[in-house]
Coordinates of C-alpha atoms and ligand atoms in Angstrom, one line a residue:
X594 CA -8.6 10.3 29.1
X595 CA -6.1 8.9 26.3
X596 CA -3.6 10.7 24.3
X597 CA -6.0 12.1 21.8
X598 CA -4.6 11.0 18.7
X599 CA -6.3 8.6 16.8
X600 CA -6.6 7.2 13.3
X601 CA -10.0 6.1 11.7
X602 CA -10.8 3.9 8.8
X603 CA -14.0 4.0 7.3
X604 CA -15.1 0.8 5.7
X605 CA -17.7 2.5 2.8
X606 CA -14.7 4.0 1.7
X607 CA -12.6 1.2 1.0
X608 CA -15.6 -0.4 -0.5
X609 CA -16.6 2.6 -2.6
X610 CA -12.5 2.3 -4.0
X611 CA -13.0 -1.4 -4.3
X612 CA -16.0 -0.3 -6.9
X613 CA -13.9 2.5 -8.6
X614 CA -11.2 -0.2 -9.2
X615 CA -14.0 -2.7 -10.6
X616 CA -15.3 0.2 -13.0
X617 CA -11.8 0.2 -14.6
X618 CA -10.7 -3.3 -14.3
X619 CA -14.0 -4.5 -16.1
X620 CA -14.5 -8.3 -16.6
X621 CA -10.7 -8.8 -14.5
X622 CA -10.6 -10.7 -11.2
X623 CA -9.8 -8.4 -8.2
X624 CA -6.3 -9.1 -6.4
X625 CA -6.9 -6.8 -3.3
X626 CA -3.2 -6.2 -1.9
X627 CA -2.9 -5.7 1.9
X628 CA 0.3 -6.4 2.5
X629 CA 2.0 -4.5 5.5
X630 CA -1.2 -5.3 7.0
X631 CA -3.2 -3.7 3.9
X632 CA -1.1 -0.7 4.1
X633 CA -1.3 0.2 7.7
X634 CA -5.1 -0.2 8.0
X635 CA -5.6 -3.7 9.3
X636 CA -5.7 -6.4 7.2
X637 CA -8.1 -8.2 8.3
X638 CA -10.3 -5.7 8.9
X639 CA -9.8 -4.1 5.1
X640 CA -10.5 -7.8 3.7
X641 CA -14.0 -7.8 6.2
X642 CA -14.8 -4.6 3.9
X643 CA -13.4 -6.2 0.9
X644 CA -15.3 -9.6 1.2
X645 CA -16.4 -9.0 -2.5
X646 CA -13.1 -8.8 -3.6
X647 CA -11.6 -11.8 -6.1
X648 CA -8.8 -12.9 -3.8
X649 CA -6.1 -11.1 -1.9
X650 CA -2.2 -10.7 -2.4
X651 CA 0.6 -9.9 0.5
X652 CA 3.8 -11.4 1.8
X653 CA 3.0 -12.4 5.3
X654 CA 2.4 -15.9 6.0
X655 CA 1.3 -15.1 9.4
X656 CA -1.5 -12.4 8.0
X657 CA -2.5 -15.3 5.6
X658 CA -3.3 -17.4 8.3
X659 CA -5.4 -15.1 10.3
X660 CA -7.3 -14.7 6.8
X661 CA -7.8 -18.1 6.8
X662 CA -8.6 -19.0 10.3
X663 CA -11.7 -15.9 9.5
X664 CA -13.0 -18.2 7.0
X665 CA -11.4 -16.3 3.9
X666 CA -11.8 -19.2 0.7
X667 CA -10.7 -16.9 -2.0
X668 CA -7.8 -17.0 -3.4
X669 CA -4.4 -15.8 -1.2
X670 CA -1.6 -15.2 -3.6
X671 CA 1.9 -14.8 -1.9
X672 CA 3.9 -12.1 -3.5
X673 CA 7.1 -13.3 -2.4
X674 CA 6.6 -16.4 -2.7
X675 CA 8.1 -18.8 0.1
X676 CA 12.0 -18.9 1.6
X677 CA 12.1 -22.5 2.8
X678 CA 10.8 -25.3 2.9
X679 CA 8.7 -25.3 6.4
X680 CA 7.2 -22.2 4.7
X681 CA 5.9 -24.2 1.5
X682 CA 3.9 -27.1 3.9
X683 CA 2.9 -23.5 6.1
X684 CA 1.7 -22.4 2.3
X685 CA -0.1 -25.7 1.3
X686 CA -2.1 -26.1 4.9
X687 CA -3.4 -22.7 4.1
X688 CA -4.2 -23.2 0.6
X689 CA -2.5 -20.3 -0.5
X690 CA -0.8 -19.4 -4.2
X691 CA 2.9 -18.9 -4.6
X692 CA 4.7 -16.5 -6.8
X693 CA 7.8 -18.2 -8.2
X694 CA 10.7 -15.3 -9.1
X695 CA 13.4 -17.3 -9.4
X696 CA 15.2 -20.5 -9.7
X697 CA 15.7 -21.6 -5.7
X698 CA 11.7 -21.2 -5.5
X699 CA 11.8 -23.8 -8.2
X700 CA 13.2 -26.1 -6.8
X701 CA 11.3 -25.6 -3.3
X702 CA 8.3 -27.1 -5.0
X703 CA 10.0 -30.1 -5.5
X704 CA 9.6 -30.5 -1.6
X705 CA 5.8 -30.6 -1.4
X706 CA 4.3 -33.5 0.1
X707 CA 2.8 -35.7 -2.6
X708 CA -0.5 -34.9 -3.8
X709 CA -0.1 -31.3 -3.1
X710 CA -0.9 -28.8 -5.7
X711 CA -0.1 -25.1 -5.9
X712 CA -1.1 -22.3 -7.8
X713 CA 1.8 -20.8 -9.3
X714 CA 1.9 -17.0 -10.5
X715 CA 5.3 -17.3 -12.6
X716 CA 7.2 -14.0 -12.3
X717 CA 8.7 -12.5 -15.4
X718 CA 11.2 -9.6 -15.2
X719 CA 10.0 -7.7 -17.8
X720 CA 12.4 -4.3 -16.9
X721 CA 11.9 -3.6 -13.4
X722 CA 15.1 -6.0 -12.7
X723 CA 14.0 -6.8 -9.0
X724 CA 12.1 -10.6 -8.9
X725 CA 11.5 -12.5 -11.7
X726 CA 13.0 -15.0 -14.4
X727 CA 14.9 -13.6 -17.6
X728 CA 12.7 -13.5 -21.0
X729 CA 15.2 -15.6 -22.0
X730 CA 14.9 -18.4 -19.1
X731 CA 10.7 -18.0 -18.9
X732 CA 10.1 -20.8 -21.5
X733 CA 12.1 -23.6 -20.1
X734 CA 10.9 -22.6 -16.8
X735 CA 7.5 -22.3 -17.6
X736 CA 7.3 -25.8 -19.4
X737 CA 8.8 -27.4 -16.3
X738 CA 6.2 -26.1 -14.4
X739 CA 3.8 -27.2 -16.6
X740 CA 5.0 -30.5 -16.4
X741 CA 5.2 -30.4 -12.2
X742 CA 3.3 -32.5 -10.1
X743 CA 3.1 -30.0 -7.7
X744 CA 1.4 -27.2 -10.2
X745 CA -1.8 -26.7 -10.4
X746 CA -3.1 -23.2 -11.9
X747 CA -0.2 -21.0 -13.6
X748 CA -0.7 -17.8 -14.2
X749 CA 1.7 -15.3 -16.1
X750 CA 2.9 -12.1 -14.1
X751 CA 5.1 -9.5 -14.2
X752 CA 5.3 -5.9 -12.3
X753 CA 4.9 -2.3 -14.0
X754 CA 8.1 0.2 -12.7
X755 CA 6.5 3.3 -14.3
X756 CA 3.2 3.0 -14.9
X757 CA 2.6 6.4 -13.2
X758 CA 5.0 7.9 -14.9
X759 CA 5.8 8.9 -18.5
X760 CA 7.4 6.1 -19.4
X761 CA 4.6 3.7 -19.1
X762 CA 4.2 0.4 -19.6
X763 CA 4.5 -0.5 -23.5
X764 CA 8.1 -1.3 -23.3
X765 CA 7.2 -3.8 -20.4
X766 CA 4.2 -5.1 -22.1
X767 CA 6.3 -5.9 -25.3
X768 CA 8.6 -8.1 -23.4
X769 CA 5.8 -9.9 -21.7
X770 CA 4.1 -10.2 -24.6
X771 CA 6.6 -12.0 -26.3
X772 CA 6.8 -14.3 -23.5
X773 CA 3.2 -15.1 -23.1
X774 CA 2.7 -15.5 -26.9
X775 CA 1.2 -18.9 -27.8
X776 CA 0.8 -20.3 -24.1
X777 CA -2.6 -19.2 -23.3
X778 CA -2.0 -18.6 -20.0
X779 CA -3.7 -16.2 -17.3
X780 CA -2.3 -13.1 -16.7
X781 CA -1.8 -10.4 -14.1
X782 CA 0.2 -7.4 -14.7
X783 CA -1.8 -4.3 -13.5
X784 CA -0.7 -2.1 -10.1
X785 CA -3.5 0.5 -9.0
X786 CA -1.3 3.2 -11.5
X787 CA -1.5 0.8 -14.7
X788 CA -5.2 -0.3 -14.1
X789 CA -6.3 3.3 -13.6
X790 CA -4.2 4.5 -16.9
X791 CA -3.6 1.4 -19.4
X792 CA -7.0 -0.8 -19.5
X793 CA -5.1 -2.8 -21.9
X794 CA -2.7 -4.6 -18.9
X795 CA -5.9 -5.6 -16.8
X796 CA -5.8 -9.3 -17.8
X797 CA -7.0 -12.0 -15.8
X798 CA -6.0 -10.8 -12.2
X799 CA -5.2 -6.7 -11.2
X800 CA -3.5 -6.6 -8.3
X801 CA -4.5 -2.7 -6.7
X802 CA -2.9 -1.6 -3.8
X803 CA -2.7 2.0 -3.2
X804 CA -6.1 3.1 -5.0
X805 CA -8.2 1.0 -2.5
X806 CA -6.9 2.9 0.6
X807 CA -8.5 6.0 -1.5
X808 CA -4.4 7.7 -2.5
X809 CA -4.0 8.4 -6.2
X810 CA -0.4 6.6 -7.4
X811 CA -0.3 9.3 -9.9
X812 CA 1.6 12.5 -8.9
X813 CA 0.0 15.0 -11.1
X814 CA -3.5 13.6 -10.6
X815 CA -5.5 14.0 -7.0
X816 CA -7.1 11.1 -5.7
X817 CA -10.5 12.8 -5.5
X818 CA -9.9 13.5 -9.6
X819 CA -10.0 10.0 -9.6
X820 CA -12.9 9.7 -7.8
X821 CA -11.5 7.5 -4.5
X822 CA -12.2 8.3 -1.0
X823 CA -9.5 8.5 2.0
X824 CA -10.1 5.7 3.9
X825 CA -7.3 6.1 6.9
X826 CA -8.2 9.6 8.7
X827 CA -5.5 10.9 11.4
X828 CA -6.6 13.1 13.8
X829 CA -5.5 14.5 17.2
X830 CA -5.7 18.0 18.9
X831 CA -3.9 20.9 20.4
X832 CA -2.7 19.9 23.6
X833 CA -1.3 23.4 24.5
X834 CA -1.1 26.7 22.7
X835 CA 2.0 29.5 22.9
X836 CA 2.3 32.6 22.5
X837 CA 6.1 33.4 20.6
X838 CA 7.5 36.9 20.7
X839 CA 9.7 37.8 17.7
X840 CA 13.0 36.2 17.4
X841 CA 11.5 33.3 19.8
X842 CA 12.5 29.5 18.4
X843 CA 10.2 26.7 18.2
X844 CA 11.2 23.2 19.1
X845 CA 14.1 20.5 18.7
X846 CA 17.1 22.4 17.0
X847 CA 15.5 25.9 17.1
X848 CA 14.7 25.5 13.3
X849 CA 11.9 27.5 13.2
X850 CA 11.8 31.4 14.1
X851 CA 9.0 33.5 14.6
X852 CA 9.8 36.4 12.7
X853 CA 7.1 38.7 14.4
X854 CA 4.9 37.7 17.4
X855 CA 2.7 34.8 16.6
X856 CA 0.5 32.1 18.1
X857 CA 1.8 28.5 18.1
X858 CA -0.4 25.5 18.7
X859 CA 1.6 22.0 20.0
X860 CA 0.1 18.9 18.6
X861 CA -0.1 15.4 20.1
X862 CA 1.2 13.6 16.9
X863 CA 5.1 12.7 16.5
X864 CA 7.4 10.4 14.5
X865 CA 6.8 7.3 16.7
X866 CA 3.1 7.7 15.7
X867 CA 3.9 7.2 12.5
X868 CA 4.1 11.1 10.7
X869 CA 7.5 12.0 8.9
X870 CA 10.1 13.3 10.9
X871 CA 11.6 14.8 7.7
X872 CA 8.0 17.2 7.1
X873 CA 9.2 20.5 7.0
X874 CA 8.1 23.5 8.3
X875 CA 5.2 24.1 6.0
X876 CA 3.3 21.1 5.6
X877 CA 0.0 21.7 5.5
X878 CA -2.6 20.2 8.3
X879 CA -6.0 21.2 9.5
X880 CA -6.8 23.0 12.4
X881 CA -10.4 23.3 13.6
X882 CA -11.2 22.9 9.9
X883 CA -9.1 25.4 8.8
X884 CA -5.7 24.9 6.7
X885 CA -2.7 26.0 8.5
X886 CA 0.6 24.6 8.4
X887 CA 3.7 22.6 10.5
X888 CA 6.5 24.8 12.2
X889 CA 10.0 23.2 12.9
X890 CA 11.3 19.8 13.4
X891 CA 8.4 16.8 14.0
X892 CA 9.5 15.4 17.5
X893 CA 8.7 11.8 18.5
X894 CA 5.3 12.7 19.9
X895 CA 4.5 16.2 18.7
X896 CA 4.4 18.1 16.3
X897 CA 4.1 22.3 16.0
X898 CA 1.1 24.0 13.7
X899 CA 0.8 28.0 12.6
X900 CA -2.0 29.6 14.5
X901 CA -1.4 33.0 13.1
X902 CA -5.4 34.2 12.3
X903 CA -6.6 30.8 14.3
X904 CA -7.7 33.3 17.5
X905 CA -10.3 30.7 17.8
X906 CA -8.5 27.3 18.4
X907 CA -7.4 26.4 21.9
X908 CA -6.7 23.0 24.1
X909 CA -8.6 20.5 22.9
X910 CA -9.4 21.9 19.3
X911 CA -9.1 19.0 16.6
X912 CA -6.5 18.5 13.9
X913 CA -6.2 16.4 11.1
X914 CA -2.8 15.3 9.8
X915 CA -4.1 13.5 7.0
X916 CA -7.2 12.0 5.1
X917 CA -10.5 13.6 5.4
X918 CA -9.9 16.9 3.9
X919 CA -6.5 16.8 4.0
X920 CA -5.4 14.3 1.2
X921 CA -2.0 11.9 2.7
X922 CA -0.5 12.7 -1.0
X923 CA -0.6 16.2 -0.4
X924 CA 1.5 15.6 3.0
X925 CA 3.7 12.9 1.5
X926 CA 4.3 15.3 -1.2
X927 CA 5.5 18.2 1.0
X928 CA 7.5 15.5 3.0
X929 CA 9.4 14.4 0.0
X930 CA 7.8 10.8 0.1
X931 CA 4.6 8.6 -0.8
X932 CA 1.5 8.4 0.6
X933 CA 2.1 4.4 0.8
X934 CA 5.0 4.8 3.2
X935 CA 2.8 7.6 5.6
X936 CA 0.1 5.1 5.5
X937 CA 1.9 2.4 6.4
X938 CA 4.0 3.8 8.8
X939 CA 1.0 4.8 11.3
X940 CA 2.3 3.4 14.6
X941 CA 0.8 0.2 16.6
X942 CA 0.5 3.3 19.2
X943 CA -2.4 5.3 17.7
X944 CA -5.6 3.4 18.4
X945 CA -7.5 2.6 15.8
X946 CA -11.2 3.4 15.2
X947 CA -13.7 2.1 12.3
X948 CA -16.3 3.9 11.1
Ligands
PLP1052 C1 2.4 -3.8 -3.8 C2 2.2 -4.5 -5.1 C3 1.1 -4.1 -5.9 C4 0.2 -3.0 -5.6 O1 0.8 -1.8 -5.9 P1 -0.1 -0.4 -5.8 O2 0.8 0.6 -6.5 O3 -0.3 -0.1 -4.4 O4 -1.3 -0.6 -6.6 C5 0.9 -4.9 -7.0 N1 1.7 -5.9 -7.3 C6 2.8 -6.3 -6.6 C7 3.6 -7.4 -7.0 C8 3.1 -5.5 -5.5 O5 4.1 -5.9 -4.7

């Protein structure tokens, strides 16, 4: 018998998130991000359940090519962009569309083999000060792409920094605004946060991530508030239960002491499966069911759950670290992190299962 962790993604959720994002994006085209191999979950397999979406945006040339060589024709949008050269001819075989952030990209394109054409989504730093041109250089760069050979499409884009927080977007939207102003050019602006809270970015293209693997980007809003569905479930079981007297210590380090006699179930789930090493004790799981939560240090390969009132559970009873029941936000948030980097941290260890 395996190890008895496992993680499974259920396809009708990704495509009931995939209708929750159409709700709010309206008449908008559908960018489905999988990068980091949609988020953990398999891209290839997410864009199978995503078939109906518009196009698909990630960074990996490689993953673009197996979407390709599956007989994908919509429209692949490169977030990145490309590095070099070979990667440009890689990107024009493939038919795929390039972001341009900066000024080397520019002069990439000058490299394409005559007669080639690219869709160009022109990045604009609008605040967020990672990729993207100045306000300031956007206009002579855009009317040199205009005037490229090598440009087909353009389309206008910039990236929200806070749209799921406070801050918002407005003071981002005023600067792309005056950069888009009299071109009458596509847009895309929206993240899963700004589609979901400001229907006014959803332009031509959204580009959700994190809403159609069912997690809410919002902190103060739960993902079943917004009406998504987990779509990655982790599971394992209790793969040996112990009895600790009081003043006994659980575990790497000893961290955790049982103050009074209690029952301690061990779990076949660790770091190098992909759950934070940095949970601490208290991080809520479910056991047989039942809420419960971690004690001590998460090893690479197992992790230690409260069994205090679980007389019930034993070898072989089922856990579930996150998903079904158990929302990854919730985890992330008691780990100090994201639900993106839980998600996409499950490891190429824990075998996969679709439902
Ligand atoms: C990752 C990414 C997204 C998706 O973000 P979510 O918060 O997961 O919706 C959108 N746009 C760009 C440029 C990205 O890199």
């Amino acid at each position: 018998m395996p190890r008895p962790i496992k993680a499974t993604i259920d396809l009708g959720a990704l495509q009931h998130n995939l209708h929750q994002v159409r709700r709010h994006a309206g008449s908008s085209a559908v960018l489905a991000v999988i990068k980091a191999d949609a988020y953990g979950h398999g891209a290839l397999r997410v864009a199978h359940a995503l078939a109906a979406a518009d196009g698909f945006a990630l960074l990996e040339l490689d993953a673009a090519a197996r979407l390709r060589e599956s007989g994908y024709k919509q429209r692949i949008v490169l977030l990145e962009g490309v590095f070099e050269v070979a990667d440009l001819h890689v990107a024009d075989n493939l038919g795929l569309a390039l972001v341009i952030h900066n000024h080397q990209q520019l002069r990439l394109l000058d490299f394409a083999r005559t007669g080639t054409q690219f869709d160009v989504f022109l990045k604009i730093n609008t605040g967020m000060n990672r990729l993207g041109f100045t306000p300031h250089a956007a206009g002579r760069v855009l009317d040199q792409l205009k005037a490229h050979r090598a440009v087909r499409q353009l389309v206008l884009m910039a990236h929200f920094a806070s749209a799921d927080e406070a801050r918002g977007v407005a003071w981002q939207m005023k600067v792309f605004n005056d950069v888009a102003a009299g071109r009458n050019l596509p847009i895309s602006l929206a993240n899963s946060a700004a589609l979901l809270r400001y229907p006014e970015t959803c332009g031509d293209w959204v580009r959700p991530g994190i809403v159609l693997y069912g997690c809410s980007p919002f902190a103060d809003v739960s993902a079943d508030q917004l009406g998504l569905k987990p779509v990655m479930t982790l599971t394992s079981e209790i793969i040996a239960v112990q009895e600790l007297a009081a003043g006994a210590r659980i575990g790497y380090g000893g961290v955790f002491e049982a103050e009074h006699a209690m029952r301690v179930g061990i779990v076949a789930c660790g770091y190098a499966d992909g759950y934070p090493r940095h949970a601490p004790t208290g991080t809520p799981t479910l056991v047989g069911g039942r809420r419960t939560r971690t004690l001590g240090r998460v090893a690479m390969d197992m992790l230690c759950v409260d069994l205090s009132g679980f007389p019930e559970v034993s070898v072989g009873t089922p856990v579930t670290l996150w998903g079904q029941g158990l929302s990854a936000d919730e985890v992330a948030f008691c780990a100090g992190t994201v639900s993106y980097e839980l998600l996409c941290a499950l490891s190429p260890r824990v075998p996969v299962r679709e439902i």
